[in-house]
Short mmCIF file of C-alpha atoms and ligand atoms in Angstrom, two decimals:
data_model
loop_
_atom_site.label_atom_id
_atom_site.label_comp_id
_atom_site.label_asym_id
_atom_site.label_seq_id
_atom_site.Cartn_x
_atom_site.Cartn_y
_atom_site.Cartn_z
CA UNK A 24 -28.28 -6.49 42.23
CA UNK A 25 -27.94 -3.56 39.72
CA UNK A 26 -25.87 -0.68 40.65
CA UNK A 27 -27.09 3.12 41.92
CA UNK A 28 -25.27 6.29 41.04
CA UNK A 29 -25.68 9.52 42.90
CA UNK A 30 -24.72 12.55 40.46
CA UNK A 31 -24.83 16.00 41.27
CA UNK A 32 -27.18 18.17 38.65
CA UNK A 33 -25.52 21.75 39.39
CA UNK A 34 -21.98 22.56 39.32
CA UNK A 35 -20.64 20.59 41.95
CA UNK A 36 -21.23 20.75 45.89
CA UNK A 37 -24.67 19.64 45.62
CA UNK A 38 -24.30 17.47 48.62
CA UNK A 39 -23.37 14.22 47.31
CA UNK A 40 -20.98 13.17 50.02
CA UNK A 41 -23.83 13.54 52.46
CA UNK A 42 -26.29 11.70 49.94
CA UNK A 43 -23.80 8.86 49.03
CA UNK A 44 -23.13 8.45 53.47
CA UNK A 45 -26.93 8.14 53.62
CA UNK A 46 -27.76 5.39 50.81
CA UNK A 47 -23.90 3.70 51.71
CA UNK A 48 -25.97 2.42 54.55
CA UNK A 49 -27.47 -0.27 52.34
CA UNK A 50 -24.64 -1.08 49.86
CA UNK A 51 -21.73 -3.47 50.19
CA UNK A 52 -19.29 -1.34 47.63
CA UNK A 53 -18.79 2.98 47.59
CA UNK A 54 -17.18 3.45 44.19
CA UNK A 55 -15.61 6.66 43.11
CA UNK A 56 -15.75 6.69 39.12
CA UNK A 57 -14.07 10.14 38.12
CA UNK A 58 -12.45 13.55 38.88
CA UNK A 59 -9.59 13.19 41.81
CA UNK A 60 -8.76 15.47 44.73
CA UNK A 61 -10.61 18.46 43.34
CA UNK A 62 -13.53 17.00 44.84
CA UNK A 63 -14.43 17.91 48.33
CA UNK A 64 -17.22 15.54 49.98
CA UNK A 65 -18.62 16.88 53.86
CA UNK A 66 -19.81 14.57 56.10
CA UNK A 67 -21.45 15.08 59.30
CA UNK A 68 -21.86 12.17 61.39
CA UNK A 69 -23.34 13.12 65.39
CA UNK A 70 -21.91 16.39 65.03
CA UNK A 71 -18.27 15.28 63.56
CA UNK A 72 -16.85 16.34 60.42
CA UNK A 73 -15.18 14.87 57.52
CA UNK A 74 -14.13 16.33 54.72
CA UNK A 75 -13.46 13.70 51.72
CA UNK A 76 -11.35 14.54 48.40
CA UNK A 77 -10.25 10.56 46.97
CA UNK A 78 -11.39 8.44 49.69
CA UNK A 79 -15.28 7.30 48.42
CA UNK A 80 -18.03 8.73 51.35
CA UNK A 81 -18.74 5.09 52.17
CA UNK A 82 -15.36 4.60 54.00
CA UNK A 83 -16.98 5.75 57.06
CA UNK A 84 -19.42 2.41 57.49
CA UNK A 85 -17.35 -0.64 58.51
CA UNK A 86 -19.11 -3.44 56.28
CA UNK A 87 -18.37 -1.90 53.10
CA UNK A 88 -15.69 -1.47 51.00
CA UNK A 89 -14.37 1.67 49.32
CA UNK A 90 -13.19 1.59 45.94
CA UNK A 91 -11.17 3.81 43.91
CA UNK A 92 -11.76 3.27 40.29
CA UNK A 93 -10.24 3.53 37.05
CA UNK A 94 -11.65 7.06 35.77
CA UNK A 95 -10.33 8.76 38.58
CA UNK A 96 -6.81 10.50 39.09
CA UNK A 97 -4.82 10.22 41.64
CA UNK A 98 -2.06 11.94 43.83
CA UNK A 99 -0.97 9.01 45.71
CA UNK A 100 0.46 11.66 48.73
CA UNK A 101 -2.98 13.08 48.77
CA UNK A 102 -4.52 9.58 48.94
CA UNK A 103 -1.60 8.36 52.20
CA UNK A 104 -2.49 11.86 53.73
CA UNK A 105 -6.73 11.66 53.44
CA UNK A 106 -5.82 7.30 54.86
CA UNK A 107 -4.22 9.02 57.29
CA UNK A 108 -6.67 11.33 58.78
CA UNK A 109 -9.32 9.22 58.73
CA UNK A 110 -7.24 6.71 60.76
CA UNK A 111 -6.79 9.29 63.16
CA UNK A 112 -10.66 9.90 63.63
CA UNK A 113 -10.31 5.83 64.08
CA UNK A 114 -12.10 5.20 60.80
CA UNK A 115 -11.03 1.84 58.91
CA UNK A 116 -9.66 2.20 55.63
CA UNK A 117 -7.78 -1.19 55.68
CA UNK A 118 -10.61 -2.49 53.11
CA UNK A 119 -9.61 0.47 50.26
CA UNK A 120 -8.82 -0.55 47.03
CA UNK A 121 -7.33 1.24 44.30
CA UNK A 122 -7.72 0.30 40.48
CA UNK A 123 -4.51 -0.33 38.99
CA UNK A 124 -5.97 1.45 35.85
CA UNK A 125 -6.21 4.95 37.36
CA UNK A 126 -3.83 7.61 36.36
CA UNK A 127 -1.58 9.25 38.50
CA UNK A 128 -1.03 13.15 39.67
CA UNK A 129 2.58 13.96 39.10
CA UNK A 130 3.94 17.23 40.51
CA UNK A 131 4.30 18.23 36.97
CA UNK A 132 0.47 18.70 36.81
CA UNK A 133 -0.11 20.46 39.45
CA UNK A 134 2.88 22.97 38.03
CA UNK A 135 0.87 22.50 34.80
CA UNK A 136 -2.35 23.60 36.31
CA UNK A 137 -0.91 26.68 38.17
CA UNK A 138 1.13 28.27 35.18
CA UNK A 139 -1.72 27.85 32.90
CA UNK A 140 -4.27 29.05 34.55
CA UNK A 141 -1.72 32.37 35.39
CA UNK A 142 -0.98 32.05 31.82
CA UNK A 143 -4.90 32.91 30.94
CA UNK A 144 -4.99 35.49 32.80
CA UNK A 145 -8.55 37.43 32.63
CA UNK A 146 -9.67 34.08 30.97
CA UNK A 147 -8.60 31.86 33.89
CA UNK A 148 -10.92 28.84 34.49
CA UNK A 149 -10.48 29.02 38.02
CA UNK A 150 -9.64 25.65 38.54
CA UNK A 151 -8.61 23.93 41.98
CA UNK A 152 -4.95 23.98 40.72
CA UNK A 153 -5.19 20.27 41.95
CA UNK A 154 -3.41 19.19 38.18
CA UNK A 155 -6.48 17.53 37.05
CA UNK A 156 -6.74 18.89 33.65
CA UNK A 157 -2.98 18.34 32.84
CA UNK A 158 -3.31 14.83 34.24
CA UNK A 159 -6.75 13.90 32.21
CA UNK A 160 -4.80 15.11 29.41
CA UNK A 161 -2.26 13.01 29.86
CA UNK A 162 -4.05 9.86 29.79
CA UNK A 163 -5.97 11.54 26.67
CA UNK A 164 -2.50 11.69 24.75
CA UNK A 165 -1.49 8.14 26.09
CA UNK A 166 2.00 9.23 28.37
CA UNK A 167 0.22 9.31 31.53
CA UNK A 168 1.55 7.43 34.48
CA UNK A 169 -1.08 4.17 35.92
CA UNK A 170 -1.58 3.38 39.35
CA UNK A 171 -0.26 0.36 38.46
CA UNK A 172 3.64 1.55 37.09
CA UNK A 173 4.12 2.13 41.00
CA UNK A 174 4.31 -1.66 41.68
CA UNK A 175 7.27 -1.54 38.72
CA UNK A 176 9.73 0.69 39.72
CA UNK A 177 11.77 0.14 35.96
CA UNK A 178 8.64 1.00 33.62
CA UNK A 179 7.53 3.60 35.94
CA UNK A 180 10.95 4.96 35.57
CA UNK A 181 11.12 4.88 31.77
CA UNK A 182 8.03 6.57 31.20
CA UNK A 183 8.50 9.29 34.09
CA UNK A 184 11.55 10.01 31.87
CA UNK A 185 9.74 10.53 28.42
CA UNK A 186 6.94 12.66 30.08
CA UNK A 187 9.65 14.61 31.69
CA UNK A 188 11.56 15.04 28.56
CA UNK A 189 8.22 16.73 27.80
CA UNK A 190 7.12 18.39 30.44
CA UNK A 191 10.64 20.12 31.38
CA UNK A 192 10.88 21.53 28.30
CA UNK A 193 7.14 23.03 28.69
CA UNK A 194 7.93 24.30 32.10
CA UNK A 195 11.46 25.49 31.09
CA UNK A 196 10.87 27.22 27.39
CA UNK A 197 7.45 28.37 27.43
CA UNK A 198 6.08 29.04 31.11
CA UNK A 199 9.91 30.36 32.84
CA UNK A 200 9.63 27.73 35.46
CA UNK A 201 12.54 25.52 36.77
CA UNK A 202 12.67 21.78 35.14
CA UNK A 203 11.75 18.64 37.38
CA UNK A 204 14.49 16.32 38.60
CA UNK A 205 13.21 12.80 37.92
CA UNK A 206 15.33 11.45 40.74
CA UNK A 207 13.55 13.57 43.18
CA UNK A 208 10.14 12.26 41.75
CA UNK A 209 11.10 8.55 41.35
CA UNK A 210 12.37 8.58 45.22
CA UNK A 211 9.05 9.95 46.62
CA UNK A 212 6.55 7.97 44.10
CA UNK A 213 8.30 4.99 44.22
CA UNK A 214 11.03 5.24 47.28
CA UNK A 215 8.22 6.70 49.93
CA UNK A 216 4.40 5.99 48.54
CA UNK A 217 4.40 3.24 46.48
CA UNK A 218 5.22 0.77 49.59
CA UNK A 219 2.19 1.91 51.19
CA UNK A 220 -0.31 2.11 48.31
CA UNK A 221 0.92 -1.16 46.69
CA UNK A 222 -1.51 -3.42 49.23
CA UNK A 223 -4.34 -1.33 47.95
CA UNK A 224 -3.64 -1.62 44.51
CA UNK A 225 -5.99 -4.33 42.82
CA UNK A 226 -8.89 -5.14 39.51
CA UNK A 227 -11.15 -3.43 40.62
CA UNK A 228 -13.82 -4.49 37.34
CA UNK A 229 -13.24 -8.31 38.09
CA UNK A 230 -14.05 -7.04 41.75
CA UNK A 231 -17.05 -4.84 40.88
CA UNK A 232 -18.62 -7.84 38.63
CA UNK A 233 -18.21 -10.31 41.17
CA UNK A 234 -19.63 -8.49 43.43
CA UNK A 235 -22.86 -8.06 41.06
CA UNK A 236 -22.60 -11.98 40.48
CA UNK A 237 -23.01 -12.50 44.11
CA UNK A 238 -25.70 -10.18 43.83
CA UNK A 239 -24.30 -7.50 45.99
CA UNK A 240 -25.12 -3.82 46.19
CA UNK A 241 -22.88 -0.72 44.71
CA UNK A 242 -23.25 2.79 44.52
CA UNK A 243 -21.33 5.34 42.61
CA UNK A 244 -20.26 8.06 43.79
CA UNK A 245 -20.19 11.12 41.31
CA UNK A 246 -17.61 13.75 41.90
CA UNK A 247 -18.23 17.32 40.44
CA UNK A 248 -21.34 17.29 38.41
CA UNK A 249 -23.64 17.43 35.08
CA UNK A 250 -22.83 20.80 34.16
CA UNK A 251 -18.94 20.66 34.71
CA UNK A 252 -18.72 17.47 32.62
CA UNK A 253 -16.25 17.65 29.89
CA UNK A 254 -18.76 17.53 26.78
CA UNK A 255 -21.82 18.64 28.22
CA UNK A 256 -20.88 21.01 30.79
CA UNK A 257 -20.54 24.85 30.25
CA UNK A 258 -17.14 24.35 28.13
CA UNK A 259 -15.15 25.33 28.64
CA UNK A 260 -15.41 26.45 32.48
CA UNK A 261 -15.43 22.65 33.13
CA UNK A 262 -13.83 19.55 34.81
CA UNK A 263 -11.60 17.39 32.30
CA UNK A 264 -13.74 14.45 33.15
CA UNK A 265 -17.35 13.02 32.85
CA UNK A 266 -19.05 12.97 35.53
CA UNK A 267 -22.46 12.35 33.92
CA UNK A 268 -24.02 9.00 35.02
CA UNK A 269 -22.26 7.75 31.46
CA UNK A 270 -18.92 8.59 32.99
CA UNK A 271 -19.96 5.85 36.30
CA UNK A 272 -19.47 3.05 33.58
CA UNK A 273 -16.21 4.20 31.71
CA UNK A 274 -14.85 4.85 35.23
CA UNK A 275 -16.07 1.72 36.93
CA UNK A 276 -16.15 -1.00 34.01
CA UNK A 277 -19.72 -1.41 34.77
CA UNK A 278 -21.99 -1.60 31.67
CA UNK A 279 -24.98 0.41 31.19
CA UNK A 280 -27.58 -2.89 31.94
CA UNK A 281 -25.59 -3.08 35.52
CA UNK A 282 -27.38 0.38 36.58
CA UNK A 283 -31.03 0.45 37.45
CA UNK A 284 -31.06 3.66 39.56
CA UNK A 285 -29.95 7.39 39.05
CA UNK A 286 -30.15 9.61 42.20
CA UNK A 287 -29.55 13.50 41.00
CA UNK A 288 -28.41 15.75 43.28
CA UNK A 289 -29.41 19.62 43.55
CA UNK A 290 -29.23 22.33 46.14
CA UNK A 291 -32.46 23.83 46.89
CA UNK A 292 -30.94 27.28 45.40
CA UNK A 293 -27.53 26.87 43.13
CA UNK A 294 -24.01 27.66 43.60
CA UNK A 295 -20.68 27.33 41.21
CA UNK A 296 -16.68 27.66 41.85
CA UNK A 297 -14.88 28.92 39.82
CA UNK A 298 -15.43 31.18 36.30
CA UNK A 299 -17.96 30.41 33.65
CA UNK A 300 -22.04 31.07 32.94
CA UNK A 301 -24.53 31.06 35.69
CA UNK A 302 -27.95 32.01 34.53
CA UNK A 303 -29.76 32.61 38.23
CA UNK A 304 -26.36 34.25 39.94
CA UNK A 305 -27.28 36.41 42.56
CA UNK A 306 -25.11 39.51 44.07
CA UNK A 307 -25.70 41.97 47.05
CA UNK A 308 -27.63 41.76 50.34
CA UNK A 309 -29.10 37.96 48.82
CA UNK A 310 -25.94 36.40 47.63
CA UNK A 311 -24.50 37.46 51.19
CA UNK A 312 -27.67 35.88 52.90
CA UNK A 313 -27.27 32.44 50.90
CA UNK A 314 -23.65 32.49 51.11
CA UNK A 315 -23.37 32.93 54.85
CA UNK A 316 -26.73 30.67 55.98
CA UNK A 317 -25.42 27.61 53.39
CA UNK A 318 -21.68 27.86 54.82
CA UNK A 319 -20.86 28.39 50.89
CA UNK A 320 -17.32 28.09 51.01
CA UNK A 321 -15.55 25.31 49.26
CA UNK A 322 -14.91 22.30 51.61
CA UNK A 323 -11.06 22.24 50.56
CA UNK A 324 -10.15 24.96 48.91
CA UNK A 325 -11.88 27.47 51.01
CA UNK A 326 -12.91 29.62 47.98
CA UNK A 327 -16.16 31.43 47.95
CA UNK A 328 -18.73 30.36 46.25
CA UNK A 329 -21.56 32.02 43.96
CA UNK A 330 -25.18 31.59 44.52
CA UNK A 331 -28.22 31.78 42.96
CA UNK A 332 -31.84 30.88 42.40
CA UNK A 333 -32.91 27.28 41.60
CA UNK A 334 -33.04 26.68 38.00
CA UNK A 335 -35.23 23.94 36.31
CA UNK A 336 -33.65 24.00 33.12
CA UNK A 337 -30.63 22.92 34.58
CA UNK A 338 -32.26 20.09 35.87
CA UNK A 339 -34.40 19.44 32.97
CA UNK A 340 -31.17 18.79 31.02
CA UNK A 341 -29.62 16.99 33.75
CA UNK A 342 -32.21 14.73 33.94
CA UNK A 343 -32.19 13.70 30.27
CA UNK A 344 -28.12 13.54 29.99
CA UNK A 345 -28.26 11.32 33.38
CA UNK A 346 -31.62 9.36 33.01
CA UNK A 347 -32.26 10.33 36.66
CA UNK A 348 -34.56 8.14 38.32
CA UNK A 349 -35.20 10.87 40.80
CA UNK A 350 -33.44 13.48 42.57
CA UNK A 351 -32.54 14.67 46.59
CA UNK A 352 -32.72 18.04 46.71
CA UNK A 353 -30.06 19.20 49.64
CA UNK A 354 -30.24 23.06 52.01
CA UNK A 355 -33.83 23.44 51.98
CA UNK A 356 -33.25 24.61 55.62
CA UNK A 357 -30.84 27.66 53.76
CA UNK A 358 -33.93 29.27 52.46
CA UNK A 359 -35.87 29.34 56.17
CA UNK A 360 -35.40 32.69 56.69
CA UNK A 361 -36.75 33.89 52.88
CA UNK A 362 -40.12 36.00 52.54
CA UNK A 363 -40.39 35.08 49.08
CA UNK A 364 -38.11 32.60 46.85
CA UNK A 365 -37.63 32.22 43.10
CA UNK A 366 -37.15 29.05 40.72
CA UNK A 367 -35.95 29.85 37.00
CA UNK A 368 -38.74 27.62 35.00
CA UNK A 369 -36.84 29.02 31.58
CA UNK A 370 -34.67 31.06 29.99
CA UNK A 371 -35.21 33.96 27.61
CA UNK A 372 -33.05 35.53 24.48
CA UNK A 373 -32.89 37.10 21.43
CA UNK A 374 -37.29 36.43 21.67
CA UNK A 375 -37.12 32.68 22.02
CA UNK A 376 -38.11 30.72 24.95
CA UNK A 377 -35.44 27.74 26.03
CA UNK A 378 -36.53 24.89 28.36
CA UNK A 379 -33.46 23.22 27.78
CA UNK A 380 -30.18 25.06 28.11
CA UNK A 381 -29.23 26.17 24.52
CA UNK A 382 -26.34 24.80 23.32
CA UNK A 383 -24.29 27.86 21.18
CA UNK A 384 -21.98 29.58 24.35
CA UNK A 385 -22.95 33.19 22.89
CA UNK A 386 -27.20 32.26 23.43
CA UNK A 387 -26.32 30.45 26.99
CA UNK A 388 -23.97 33.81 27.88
CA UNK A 389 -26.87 35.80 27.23
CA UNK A 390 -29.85 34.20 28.24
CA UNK A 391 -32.07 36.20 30.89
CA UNK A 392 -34.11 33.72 33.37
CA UNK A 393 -37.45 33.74 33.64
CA UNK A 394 -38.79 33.49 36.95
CA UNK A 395 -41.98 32.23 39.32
CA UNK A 396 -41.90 33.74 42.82
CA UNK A 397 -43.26 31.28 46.11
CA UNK A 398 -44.00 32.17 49.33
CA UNK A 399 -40.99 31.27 51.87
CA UNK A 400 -41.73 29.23 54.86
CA UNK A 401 -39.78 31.54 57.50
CA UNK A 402 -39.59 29.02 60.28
CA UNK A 403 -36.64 27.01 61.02
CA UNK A 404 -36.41 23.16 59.40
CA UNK A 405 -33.54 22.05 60.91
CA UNK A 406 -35.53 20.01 63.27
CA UNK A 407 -37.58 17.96 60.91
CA UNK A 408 -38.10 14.67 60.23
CA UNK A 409 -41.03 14.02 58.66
CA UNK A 410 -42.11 15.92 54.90
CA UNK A 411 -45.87 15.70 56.11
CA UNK A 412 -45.16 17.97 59.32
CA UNK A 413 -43.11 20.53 57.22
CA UNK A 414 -44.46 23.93 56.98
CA UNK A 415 -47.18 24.41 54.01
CA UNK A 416 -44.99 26.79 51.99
CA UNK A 417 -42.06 24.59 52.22
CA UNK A 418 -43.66 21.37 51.08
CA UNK A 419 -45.19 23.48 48.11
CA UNK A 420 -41.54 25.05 46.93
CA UNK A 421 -40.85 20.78 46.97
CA UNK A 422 -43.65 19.91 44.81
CA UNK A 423 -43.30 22.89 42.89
CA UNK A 424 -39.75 21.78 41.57
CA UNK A 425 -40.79 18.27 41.06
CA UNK A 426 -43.49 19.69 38.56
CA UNK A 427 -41.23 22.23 36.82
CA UNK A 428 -38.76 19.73 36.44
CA UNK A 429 -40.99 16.73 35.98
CA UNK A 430 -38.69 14.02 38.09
CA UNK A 431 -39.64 12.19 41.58
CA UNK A 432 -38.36 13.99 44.78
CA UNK A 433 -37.15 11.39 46.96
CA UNK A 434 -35.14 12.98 49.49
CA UNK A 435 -34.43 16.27 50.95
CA UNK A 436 -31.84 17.67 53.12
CA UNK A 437 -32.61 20.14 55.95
CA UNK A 438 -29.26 20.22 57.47
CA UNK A 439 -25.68 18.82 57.42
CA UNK A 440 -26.04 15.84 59.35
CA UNK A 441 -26.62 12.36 58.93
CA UNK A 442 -30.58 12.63 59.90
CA UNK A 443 -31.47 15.35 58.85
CA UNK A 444 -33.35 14.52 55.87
CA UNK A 445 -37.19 13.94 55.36
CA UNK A 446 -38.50 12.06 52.49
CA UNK A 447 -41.73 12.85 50.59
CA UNK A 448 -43.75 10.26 50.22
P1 LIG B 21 -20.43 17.61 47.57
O1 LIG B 21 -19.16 18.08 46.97
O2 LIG B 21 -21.54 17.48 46.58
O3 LIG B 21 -20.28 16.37 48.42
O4 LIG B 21 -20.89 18.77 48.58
P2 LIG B 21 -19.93 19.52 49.64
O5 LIG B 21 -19.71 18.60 50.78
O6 LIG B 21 -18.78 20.15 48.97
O7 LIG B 21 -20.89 20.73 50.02
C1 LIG B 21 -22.15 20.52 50.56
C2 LIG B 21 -22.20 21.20 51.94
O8 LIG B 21 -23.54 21.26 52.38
C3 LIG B 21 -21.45 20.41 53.03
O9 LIG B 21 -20.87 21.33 53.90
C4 LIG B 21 -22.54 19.61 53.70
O10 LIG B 21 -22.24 19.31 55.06
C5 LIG B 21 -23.69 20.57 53.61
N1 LIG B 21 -25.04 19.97 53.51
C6 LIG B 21 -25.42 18.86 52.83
N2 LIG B 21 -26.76 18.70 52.91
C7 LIG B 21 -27.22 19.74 53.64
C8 LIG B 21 -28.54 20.18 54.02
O11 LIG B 21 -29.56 19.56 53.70
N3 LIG B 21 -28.61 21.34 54.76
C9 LIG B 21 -27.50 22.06 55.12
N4 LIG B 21 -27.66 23.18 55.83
N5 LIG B 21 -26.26 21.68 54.76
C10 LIG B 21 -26.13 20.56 54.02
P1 LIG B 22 -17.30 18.34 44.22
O1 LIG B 22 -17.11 16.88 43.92
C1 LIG B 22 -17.35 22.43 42.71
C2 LIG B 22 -14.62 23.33 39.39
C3 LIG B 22 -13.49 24.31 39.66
C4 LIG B 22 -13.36 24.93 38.28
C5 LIG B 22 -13.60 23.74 37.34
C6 LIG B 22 -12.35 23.07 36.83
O2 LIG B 22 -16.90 18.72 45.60
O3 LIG B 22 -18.68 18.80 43.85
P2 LIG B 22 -10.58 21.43 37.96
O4 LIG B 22 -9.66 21.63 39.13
O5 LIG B 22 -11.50 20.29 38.11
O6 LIG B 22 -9.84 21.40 36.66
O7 LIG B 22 -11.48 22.78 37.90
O8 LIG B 22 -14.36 22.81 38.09
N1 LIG B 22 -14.68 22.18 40.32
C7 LIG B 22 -15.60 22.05 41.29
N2 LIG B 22 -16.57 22.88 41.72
N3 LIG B 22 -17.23 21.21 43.28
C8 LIG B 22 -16.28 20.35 42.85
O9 LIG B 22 -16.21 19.07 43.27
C9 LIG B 22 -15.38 20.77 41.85
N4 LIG B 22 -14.33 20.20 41.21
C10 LIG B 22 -13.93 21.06 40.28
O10 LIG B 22 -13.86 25.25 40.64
O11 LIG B 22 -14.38 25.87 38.06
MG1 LIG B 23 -17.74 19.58 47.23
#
């Protein structure tokens, strides 16, 4: 059975934890395939919460097994500490496994990430701070740290003492910061995690494909989204990873022939963390609406986030880079209370029209949207659960963005929880 990806179209927080919970129903494997802890996936199940960073959103149903694969990074304290919280809320996360592939978060990352971003300044990315850039680069350079070194305490020593070699005189000459004892690294990586991540640790390709042999079902779980990826994002206010439906094979070891489906993700408006271009990016009285109705804060990091009007030339791209198969457009119910409600269907500059996003930095800095104006629906969704019975307006906006976009709406969200979601038919 071929696998299904869900990938978010925007710039992250799309909804894909929900999305991925809702299809994870019908799989037998959840993998994650990129991006680490600066992910933050929200789950409501009968009014419960969980908010996911490494653990794949499948780990909540108990016939299916989570996996953690090679494209992502991970901080193996954030990992024990997410295990452990959902084993408080009695969820099982005995069947986890972890690819021995996957890089490791060292505290010099996260050090990394923090200097550099106060090193830029006014040009600050705004990243998470999470060390995901420093540790993507790592791997890119070939002195990162595998999953895998924690189940050999020598090499993992050896090369924890060339990166350091490195990395202290980084943090000591250029950035003013106090070097790293490795002794005080090797006794909490090795001394206090690895014991309790080494039972998770495993291939997880030769698990993947045998699962596929056997003809079982797997879904892959994005993390950020199309227009953070590293090379076709808005660069460089970007992740370090791909998160394109390309990135689910690097990060998996799934070839393209093993996919058959492509679920995009999109809120029924937009948001973004963090700096960088947003075309649609609203401010005053409407940001403040959006903002408070959609909850838009981020689900770890608590930051703010920016809103704006839909915009089909986002997905237009997305849909091309990802070869979506459809999309699930999430927070329809966030635009109930909305007399009227615009969708960018293009973008304007210099005299040219763009239907795709251009790809020079100055032109996408300076494009102005153009914009068609719908009728809201101004009654509450919440409660639905059928498309048919929604509200004329609202099934119209729905059709409207499947035509400016030109890809299938399958589902759409009308609230946090696990049911509420209506499906056009
Ligand atoms: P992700 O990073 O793509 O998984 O998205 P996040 O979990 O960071 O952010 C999405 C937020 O929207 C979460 O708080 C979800 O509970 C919430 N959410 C998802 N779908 C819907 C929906 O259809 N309506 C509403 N009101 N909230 C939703
Ligand atoms: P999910 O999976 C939204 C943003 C950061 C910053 C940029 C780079 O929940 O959708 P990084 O720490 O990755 O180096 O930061 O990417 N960012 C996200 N924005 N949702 C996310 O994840 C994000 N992960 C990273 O805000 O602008
Ligand atoms: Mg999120």
């Amino acid at each position: 059975m071929p696998a299904t990806v869900v990938v978010g179209t925007q710039w992250g927080d799309e909804g894909k934890g929900k999305l991925t919970d809702l299809l994870a129903a019908e799989m037998e494997y959840v993998v994650r395939y990129q991006g680490g802890h600066n992910a933050g996936h929200r789950i409501v199940v009968d009014g419960e919460a969980f908010a996911l960073q490494l653990v794949p959103s499948g780990v909540l149903y108990p016939h299916l097994t989570p996996v953690i694969g090679n494209g992502v990074v991970v901080d193996p304290a954030v990992l024990l500490r997410e295990l452990d919280t959902l084993i408080a809320k009695d969820v099982d996360v005995s069947r986890l496994v972890v690819s021995g592939n996957a890089h490791l978060i060292m505290p010099y990352h996260q050090e990394l990430d923090r200097v550099t971003e106060r090193h830029l300044g006014k040009n600050a990315l705004g990243t998470t701070k999470r060390g995901i850039g420093p540790a993507y680069a790592d791997k890119a350079t070939r002195v990162g740290l595998r999953v895998q070194d924690l189940l050999d305490p020598k090499i993992f020593q050896e090369k924890l003492d060339m990166a350091l070699r490195e990395k202290n005189a980084l943090l000591s000459k250029v950035y003013n910061r106090l070097p790293m004892k490795s002794k005080e690294i090797t006794e909490l990586y090795i001394g206090e995690l690895a014991p309790r991540i080494a039972p998770m640790i495993g291939d997880t390709v030769t698990l993947l494909h045998d699962a596929l042999a056997r003809d079982e079902r797997i879904l892959l779980e994005g993390a950020q989204a199309t227009f953070l990826d590293l090379d076709h994002g808005t660069y460089p206010f970007v992740t370090s990873s791909n998160p394109v439906a390309g990135g689910a094979c690097t990060g998996s070891g799934l070839g393209p022939r093993d996919i058959s489906r492509v679920v995009g993700i999109a809120k029924a408006y937009v948001t973004r963390v963090g700096a960088g271009p947003f075309p649609t990016e609203l401010d005053g009285e409407l940001a403040e609406l959006l903002v408070d109705r959609g909850h838009e804060y981020g689900t770890n990091t608590g930051r703010r986030r920016r809103v704006g009007w839909f915009d089909a030339v986002m997905l237009r791209q997305a849909a091309r880079l990802n070869s979506l198969t459809e999309i699930a457009i999430t927070k329809l119910d966030v635009l109930d209370t909305l007399e009227t409600i615009k969708v960018c269907v293009g973008y304007e500059s210099g005299g040219k029209r763009f239907d795709y996003p251009p790809y020079h930095q100055s032109t996408m800095h300076d494009v102005t949207p153009i914009y068609e104006e719908l009728p809201g629906w101004q009654s509450d969704l919440s409660g639905f659960t059928s498309f048919d019975d929604l509200p004329t307006n609202a099934r119209d906006y729905i059709t409207f963005l499947s035509k400016v976009t030109g890809i299938k709406i399958s589902v759409v969200g009308v609230g946090p929880g696990r049911d509420q979601f209506v499906q056009p038919s």
